[in-house]
Short mmCIF file of C-alpha atoms and ligand atoms in Angstrom, two decimals:
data_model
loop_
_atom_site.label_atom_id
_atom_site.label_comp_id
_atom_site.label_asym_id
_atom_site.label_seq_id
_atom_site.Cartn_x
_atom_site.Cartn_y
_atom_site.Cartn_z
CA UNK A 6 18.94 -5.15 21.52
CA UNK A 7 15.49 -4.28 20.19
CA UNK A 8 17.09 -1.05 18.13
CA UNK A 9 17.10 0.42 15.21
CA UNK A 10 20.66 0.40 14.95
CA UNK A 11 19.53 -3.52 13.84
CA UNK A 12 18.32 -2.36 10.71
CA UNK A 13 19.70 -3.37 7.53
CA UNK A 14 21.78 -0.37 6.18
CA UNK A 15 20.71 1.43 3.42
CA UNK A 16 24.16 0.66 1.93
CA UNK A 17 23.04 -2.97 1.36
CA UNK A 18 19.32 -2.05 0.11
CA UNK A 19 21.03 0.24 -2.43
CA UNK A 20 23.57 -2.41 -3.52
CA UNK A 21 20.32 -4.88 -3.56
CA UNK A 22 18.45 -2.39 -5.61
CA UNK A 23 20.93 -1.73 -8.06
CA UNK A 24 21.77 -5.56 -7.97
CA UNK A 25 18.28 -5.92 -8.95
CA UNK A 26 18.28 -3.40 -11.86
CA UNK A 27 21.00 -4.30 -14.04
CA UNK A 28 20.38 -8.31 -13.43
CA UNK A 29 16.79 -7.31 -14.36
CA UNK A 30 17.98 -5.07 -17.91
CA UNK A 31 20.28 -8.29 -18.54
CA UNK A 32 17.87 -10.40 -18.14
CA UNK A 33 15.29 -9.07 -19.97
CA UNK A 34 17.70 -8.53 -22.94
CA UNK A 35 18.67 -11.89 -23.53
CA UNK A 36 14.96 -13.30 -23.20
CA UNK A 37 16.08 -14.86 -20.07
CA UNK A 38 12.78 -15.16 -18.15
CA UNK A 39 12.10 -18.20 -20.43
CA UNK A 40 14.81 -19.57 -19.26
CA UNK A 41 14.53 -22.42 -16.81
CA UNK A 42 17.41 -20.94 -13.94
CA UNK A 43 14.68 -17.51 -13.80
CA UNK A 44 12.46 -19.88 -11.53
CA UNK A 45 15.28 -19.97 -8.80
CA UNK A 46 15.03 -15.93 -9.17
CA UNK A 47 10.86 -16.12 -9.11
CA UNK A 48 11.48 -18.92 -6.04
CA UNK A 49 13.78 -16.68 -3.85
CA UNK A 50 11.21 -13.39 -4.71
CA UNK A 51 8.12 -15.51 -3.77
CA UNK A 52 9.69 -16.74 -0.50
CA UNK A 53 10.89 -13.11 0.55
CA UNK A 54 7.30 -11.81 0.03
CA UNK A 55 5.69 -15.15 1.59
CA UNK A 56 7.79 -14.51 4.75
CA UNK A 57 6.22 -11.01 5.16
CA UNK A 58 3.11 -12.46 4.17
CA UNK A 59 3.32 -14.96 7.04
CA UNK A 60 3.34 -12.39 9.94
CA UNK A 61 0.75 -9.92 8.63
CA UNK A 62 -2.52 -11.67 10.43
CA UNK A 63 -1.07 -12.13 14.33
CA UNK A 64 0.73 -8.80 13.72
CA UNK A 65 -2.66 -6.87 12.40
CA UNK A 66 -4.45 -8.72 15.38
CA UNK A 67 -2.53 -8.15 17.50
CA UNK A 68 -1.77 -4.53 17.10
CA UNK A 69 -4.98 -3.51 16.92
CA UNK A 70 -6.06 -5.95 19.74
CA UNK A 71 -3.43 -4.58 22.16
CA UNK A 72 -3.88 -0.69 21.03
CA UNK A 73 -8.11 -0.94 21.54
CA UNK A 74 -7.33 -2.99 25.08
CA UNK A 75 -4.89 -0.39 26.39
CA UNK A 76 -6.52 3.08 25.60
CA UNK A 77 -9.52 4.77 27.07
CA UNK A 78 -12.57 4.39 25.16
CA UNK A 79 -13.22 7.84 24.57
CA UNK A 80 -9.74 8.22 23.21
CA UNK A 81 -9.92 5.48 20.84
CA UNK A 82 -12.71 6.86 19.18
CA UNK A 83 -11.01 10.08 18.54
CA UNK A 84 -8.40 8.97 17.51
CA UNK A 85 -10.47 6.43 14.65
CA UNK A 86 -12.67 9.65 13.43
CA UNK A 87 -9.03 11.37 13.33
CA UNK A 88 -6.80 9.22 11.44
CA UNK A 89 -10.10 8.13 9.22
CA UNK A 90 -10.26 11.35 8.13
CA UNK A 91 -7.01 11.97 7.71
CA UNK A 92 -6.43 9.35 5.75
CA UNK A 93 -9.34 10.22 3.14
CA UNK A 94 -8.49 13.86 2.89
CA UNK A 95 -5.25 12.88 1.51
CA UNK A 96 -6.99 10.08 -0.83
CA UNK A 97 -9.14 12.65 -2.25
CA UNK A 98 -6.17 14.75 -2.75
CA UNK A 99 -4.20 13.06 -4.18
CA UNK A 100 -7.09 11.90 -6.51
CA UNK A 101 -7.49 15.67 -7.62
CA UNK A 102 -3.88 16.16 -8.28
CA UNK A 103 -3.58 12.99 -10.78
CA UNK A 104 -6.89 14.95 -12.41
CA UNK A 105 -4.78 18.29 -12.72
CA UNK A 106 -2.01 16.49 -14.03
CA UNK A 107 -3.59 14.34 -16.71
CA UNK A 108 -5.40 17.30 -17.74
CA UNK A 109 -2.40 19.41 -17.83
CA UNK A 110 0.02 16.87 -19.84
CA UNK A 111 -3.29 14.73 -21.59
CA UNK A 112 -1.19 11.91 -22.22
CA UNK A 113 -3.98 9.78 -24.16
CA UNK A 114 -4.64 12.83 -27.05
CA UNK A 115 -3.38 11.46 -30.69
CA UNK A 116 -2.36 8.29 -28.52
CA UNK A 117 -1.98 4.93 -31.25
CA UNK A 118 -2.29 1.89 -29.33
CA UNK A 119 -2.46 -1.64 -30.30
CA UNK A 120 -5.20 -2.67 -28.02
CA UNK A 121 -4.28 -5.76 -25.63
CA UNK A 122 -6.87 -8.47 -25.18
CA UNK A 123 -8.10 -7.71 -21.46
CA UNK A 124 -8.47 -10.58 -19.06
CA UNK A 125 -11.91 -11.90 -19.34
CA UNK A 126 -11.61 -12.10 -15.11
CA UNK A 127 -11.31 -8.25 -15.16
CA UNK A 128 -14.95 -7.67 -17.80
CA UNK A 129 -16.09 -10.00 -15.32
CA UNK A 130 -15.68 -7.82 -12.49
CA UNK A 131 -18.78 -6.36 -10.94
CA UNK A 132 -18.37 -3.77 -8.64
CA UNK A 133 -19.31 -4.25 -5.44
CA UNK A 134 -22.37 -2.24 -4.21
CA UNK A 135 -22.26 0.29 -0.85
CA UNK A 136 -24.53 -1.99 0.87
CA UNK A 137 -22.22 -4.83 -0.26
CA UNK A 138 -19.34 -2.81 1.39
CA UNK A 139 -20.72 -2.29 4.84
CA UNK A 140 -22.03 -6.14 5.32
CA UNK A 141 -18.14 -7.28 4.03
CA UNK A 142 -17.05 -5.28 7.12
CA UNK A 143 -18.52 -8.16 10.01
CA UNK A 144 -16.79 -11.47 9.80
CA UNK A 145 -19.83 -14.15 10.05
CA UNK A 146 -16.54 -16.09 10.81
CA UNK A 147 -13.86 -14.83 11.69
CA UNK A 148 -11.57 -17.81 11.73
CA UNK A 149 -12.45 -17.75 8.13
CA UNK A 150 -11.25 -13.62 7.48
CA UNK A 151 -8.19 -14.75 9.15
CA UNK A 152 -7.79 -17.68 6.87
CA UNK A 153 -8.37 -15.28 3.83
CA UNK A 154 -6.21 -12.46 5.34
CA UNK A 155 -9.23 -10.33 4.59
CA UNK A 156 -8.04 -7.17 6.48
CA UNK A 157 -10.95 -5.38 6.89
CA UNK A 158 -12.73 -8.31 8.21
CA UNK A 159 -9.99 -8.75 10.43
CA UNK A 160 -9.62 -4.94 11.73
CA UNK A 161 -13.68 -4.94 12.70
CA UNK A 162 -13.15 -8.54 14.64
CA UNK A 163 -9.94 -7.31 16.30
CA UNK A 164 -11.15 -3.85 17.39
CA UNK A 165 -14.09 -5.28 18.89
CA UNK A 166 -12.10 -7.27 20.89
CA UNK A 167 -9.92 -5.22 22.18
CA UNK A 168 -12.43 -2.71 23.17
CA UNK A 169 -14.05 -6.24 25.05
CA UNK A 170 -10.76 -6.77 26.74
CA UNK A 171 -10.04 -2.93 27.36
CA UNK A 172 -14.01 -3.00 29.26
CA UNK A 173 -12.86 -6.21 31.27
CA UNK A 174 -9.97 -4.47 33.54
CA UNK A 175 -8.41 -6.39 35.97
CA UNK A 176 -10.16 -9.87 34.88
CA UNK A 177 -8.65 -9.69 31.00
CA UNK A 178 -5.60 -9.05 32.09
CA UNK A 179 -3.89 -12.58 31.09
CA UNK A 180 -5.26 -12.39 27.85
CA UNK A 181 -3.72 -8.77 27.53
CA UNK A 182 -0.65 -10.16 28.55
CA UNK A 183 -0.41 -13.10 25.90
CA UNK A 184 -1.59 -10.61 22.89
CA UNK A 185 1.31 -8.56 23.75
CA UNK A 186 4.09 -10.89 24.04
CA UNK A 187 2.48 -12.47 20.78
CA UNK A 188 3.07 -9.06 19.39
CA UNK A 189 6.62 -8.83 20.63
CA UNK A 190 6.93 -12.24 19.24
CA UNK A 191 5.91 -11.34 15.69
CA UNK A 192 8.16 -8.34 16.07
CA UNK A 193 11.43 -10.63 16.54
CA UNK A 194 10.43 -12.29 13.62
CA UNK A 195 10.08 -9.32 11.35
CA UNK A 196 13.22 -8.32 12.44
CA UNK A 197 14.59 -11.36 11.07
CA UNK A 198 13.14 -11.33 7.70
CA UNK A 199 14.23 -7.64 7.64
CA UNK A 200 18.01 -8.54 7.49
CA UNK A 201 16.87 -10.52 4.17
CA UNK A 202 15.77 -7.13 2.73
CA UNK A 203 18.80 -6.42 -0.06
CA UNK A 204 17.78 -9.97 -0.79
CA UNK A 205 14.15 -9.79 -1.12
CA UNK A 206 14.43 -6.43 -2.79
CA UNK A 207 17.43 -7.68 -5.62
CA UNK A 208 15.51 -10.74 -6.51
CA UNK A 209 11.96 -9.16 -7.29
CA UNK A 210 13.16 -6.02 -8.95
CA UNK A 211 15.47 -8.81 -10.82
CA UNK A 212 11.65 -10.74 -11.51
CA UNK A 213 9.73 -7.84 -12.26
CA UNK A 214 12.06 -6.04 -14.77
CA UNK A 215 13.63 -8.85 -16.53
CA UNK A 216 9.88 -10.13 -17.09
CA UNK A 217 8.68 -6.83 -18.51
CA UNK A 218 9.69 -5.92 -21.80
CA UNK A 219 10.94 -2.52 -22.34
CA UNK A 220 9.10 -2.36 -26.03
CA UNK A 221 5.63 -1.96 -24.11
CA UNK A 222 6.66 1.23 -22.72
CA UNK A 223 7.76 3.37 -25.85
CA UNK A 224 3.62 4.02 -26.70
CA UNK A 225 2.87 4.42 -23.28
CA UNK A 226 5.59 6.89 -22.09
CA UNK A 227 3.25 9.79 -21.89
CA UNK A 228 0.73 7.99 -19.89
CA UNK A 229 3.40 6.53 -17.42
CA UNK A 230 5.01 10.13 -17.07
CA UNK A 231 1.82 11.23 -16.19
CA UNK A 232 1.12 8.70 -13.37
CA UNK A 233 4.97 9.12 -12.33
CA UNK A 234 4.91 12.89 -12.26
CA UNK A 235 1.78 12.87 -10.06
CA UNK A 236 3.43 10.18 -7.42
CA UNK A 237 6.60 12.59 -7.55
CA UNK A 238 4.67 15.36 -6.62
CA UNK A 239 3.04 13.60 -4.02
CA UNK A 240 5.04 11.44 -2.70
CA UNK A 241 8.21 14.14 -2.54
CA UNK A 242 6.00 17.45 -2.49
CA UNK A 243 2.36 16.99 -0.77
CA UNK A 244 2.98 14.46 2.11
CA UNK A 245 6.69 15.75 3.25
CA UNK A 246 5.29 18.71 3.56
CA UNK A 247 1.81 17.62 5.47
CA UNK A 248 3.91 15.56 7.64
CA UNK A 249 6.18 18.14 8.39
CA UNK A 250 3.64 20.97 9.07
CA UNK A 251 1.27 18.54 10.86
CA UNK A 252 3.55 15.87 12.40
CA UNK A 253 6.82 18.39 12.82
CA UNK A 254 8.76 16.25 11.42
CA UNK A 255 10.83 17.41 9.02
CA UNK A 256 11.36 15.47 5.04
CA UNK A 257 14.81 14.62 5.94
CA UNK A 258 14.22 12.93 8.81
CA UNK A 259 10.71 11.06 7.53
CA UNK A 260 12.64 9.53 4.49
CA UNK A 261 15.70 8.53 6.63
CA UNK A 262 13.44 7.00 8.80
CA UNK A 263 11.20 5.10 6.41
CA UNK A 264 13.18 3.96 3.10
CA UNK A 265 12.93 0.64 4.40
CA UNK A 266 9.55 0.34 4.02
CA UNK A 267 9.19 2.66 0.94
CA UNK A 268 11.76 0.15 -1.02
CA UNK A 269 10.45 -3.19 0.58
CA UNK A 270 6.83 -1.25 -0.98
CA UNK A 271 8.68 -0.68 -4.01
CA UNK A 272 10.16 -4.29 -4.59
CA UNK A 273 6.95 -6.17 -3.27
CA UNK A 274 4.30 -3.92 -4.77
CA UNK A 275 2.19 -4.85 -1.72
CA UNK A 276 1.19 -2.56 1.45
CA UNK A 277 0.35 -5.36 3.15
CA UNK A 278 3.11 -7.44 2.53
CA UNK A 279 5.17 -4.43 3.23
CA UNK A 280 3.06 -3.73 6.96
CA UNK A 281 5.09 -5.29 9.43
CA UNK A 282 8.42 -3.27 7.39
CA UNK A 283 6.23 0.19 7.95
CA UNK A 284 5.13 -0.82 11.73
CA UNK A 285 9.00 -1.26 13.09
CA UNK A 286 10.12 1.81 11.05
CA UNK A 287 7.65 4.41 12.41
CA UNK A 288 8.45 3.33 15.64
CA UNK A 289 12.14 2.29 15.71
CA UNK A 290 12.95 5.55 13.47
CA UNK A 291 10.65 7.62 14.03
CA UNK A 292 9.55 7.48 17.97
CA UNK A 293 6.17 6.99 17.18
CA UNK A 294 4.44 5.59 20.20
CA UNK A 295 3.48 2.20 19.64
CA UNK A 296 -0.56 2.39 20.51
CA UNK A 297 -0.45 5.36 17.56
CA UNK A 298 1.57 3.15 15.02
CA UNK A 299 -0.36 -0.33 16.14
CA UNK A 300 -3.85 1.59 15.37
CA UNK A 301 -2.81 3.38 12.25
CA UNK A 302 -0.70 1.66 10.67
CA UNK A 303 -2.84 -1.46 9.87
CA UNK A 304 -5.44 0.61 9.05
CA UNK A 305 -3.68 2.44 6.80
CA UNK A 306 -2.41 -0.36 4.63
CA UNK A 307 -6.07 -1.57 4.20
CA UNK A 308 -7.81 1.64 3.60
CA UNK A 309 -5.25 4.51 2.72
CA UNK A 310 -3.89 4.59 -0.87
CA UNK A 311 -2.98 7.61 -2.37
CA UNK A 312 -1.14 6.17 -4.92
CA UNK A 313 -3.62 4.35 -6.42
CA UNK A 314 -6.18 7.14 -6.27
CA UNK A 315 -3.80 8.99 -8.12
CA UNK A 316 -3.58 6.36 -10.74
CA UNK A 317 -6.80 5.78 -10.83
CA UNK A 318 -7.88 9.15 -11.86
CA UNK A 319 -4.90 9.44 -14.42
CA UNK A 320 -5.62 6.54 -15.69
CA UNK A 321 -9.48 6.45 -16.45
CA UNK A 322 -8.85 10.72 -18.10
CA UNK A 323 -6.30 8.56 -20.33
CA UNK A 324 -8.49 5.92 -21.53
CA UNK A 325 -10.68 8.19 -22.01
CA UNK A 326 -8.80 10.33 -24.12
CA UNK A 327 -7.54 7.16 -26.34
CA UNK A 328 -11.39 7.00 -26.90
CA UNK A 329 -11.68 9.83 -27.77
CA UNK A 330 -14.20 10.64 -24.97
CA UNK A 331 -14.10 14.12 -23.39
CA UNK A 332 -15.26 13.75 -20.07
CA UNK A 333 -16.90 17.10 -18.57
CA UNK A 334 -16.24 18.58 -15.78
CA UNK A 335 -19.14 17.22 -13.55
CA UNK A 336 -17.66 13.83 -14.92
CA UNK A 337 -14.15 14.12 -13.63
CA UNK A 338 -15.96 14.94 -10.14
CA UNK A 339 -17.65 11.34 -10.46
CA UNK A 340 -14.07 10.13 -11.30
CA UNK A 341 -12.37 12.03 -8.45
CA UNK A 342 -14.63 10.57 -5.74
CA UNK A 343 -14.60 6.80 -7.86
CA UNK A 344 -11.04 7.07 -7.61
CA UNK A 345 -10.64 7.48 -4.14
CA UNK A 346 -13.54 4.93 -3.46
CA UNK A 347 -11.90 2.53 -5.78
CA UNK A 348 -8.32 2.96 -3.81
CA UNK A 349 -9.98 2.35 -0.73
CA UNK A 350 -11.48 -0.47 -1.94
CA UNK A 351 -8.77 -1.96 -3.11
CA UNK A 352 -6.46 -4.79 -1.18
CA UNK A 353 -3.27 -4.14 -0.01
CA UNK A 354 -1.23 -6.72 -2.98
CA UNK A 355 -0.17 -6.17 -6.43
CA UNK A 356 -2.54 -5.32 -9.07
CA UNK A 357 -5.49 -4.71 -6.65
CA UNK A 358 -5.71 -1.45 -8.41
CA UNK A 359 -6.42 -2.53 -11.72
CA UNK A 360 -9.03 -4.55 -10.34
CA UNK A 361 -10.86 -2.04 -8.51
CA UNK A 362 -10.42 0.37 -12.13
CA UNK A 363 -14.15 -0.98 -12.87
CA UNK A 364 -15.56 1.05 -10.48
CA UNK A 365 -14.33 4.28 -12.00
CA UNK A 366 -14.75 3.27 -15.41
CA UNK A 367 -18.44 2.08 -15.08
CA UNK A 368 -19.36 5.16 -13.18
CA UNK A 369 -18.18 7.58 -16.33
CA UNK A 370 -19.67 4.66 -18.82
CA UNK A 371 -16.46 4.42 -20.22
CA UNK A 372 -15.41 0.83 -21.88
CA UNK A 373 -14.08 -1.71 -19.61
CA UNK A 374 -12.00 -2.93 -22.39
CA UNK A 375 -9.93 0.32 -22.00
CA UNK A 376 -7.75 -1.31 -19.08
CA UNK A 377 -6.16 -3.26 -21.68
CA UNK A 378 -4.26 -0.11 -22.77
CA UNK A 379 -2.79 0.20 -19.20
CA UNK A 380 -2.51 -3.68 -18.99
CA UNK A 381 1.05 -3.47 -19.98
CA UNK A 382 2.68 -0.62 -17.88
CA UNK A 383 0.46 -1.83 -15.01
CA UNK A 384 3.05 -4.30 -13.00
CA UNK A 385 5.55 -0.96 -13.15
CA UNK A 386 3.46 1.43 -12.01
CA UNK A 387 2.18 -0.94 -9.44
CA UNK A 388 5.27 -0.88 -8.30
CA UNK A 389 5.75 2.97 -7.15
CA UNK A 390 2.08 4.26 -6.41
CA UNK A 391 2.68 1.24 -3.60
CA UNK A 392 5.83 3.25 -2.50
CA UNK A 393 3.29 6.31 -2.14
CA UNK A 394 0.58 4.51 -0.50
CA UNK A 395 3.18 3.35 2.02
CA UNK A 396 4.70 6.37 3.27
CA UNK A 397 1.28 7.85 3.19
CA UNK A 398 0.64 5.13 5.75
CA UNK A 399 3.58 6.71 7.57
CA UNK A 400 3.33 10.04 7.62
CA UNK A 401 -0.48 9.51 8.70
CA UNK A 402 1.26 7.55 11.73
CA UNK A 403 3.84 10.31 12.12
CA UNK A 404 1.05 13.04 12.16
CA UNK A 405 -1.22 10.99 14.60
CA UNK A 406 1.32 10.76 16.90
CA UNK A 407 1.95 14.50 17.29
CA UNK A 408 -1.60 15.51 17.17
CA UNK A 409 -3.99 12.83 18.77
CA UNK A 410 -2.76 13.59 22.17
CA UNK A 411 -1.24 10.64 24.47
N1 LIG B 29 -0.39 -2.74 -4.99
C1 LIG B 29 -1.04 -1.66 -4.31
C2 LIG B 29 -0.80 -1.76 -2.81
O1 LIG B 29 -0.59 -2.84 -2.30
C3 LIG B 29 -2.50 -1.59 -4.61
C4 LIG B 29 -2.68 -1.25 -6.06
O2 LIG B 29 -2.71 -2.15 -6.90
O3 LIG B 29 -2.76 -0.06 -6.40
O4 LIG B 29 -0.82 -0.78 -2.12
#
């Protein structure tokens, strides 16, 4: 009953994808997203993504909950150091490759851009300092991170209870019991809003390109075939490969196993929103044993983005090249480990990236004003460095799973 065979076939994603595309071109040629009937097509995107959004918290808890409660102690901390580092080795790498690529194609030489007026919310943004990064880790109240869905808030307060439950035995064993059917519970309920996927996934491609207009893109091109390029490479080059070296699995098998969740990434722009998608496809698809994929998994959707390390670092080589600003090499180290701070920094929902660009730019003293040259690509892009971020969140899981032992 509980099988994968219950997952929506591809057939329908594709025929929601492509649904998706041409209603989006259509749209967005006749001007329709001024048009009053576009706020059904907003509505129906909104509710798909607020039904994801809805199990995230008891599913985060209680994954993480049940997977600290039910392994030894000693094991759980290998496998945290493991899968911590895993998951920033392939941040930084991915950083370096969008730094070979931008400097290979340097999409911002000769550039001529009309400068957009940047959000006054994004010059506003201060970067948040180390120390502020390690006190945002403890919930002083937790029922307030879980309020906020403030995920790493919620990953400190559930791990520590779990490892309190795992240290109780016999005496937590009710409690034990509860968070797991809760889990189960949340599980039946993803399942459900999974058979809505060629939905969910028509109606926001429909939202997202028939909002966008295809004349912003012409200038920009270059700079998106950078970003693009990079994702390709690692999305269908770098991780396949890791995964199948590390994890033995091999790339045909990992993508069969998680389109799902790379498309839901794709349509919703959000690794979080996209979470409970990931955690039933690694599993259900992919036999990955359910304390690895209940650990990693939400972990990985907080702090794991290679995507938008990649961006990052293409991006702030490309403003600075519109500036005309040659950054030197001891520069584009800053950037590399900026980028990969700023991607870990950044939340798992769409645009986070853009946000967390400060950080890089400041550190190079380049202008913030230059994300206003992205600003227009940005919701596009968004859209497939979340893809990457995802299945990097997969193949970490996949990878775990073979080499962190039982
Ligand atoms: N939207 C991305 C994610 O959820 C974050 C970003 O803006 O790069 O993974």
């Amino acid at each position: 009953m509980d099988k994968a065979g219950e997952f929506v076939s591809i057939r329908w994603v594709l025929a929601g994808i492509l649904v998706g595309i041409v209603a989006g071109l259509w749209i967005n040629r006749v001007d329709g997203a001024e048009m009053p009937a576009f706020e059904v097509v907003v509505l129906c995107g909104d509710l798909f993504i607020r039904l994801l959004r809805m199990v995230i918290v008891p599913l985060v808890m209680t994954s993480l909950i049940s997977a600290a409660a039910g392994l030894d102690t000693r094991h759980l901390g290998r496998l945290g150091a493991i899968t911590l580092s895993y998951y920033l080795s392939t941040t930084l790498l991915a950083a370096g490759l969008g730094l070979v690529v931008v400097n290979l194609l340097d999409p911002g030489l000769g550039a001529v851009l009309q400068p957009v007026r940047t959000p006054e919310v994004l010059l506003q943004e201060r970067p948040p300092s180390f120390m502020d990064l390690i006190r945002n880790l403890v919930p002083a109240n937790p029922i307030d991170s879980l309020a906020r869905t403030d995920m790493l808030q919620i990953i400190t307060f559930s791990l520590i209870l779990g490892i309190a439950l795992n240290l109780m035995g016999e005496r937590g064993r009710t409690v034990r019991q509860f968070v797991e059917e809760v889990l189960a519970l949340s599980m039946v309920v993803v399942r459900w809003i999974l058979r809505l996927l060629p939905f969910g996934v028509a109606f926001l491609l429909m939202r997202t390109i028939g909002q966008a207009g295809a004349d912003a893109f012409v200038p920009l091109a270059k700079y998106m075939g950078a970003v693009l390029g990079g994702l390709a490479v690692h999305g269908f080059v770098v991780l396949p490969v890791l995964v199948w070296l590390l994890g033995k699995c091999p790339p045909w098998r990992f993508f069969a196993g998680i389109y799902q969740a790379m498309l839901t990434a794709l349509s919703t722009s959000s690794s979080a929103a996209t979470l409970p998608v990931t955690m039933r496809a690694v599993e259900d698809n992919l036999q990955v044993r359910p304390h690895i994929s209940r650990f990693s998994i939400p972990i990985g959707a907080t702090v794991n983005m290679d995507g938008t390390a990649l961006y990052e670092a293409v991006a702030a080589l490309f403003i600075a090249q519109v500036y005309g600003v040659e950054l030197t090499f001891a520069q584009q180290i800053i950037v590399l480990f900026t980028a990969t701070l700023a991607a870990i920094g950044a939340a798992g929902i769409p645009s986070a990236g853009l946000f967390t660009m400060v950080i890089v730019l400041q550190s190079v003293g380049l202008p913030l004003e230059g994300i206003g040259l992205i600003l227009a690509v940005d919701r596009i892009l968004d859209m497939f460095r979340t893809m990457v971020n995802v299945e990097g969140d997969a193949g970490g899981a996949v990878i775990m799973n073979r080499i962190a032992g039982r």
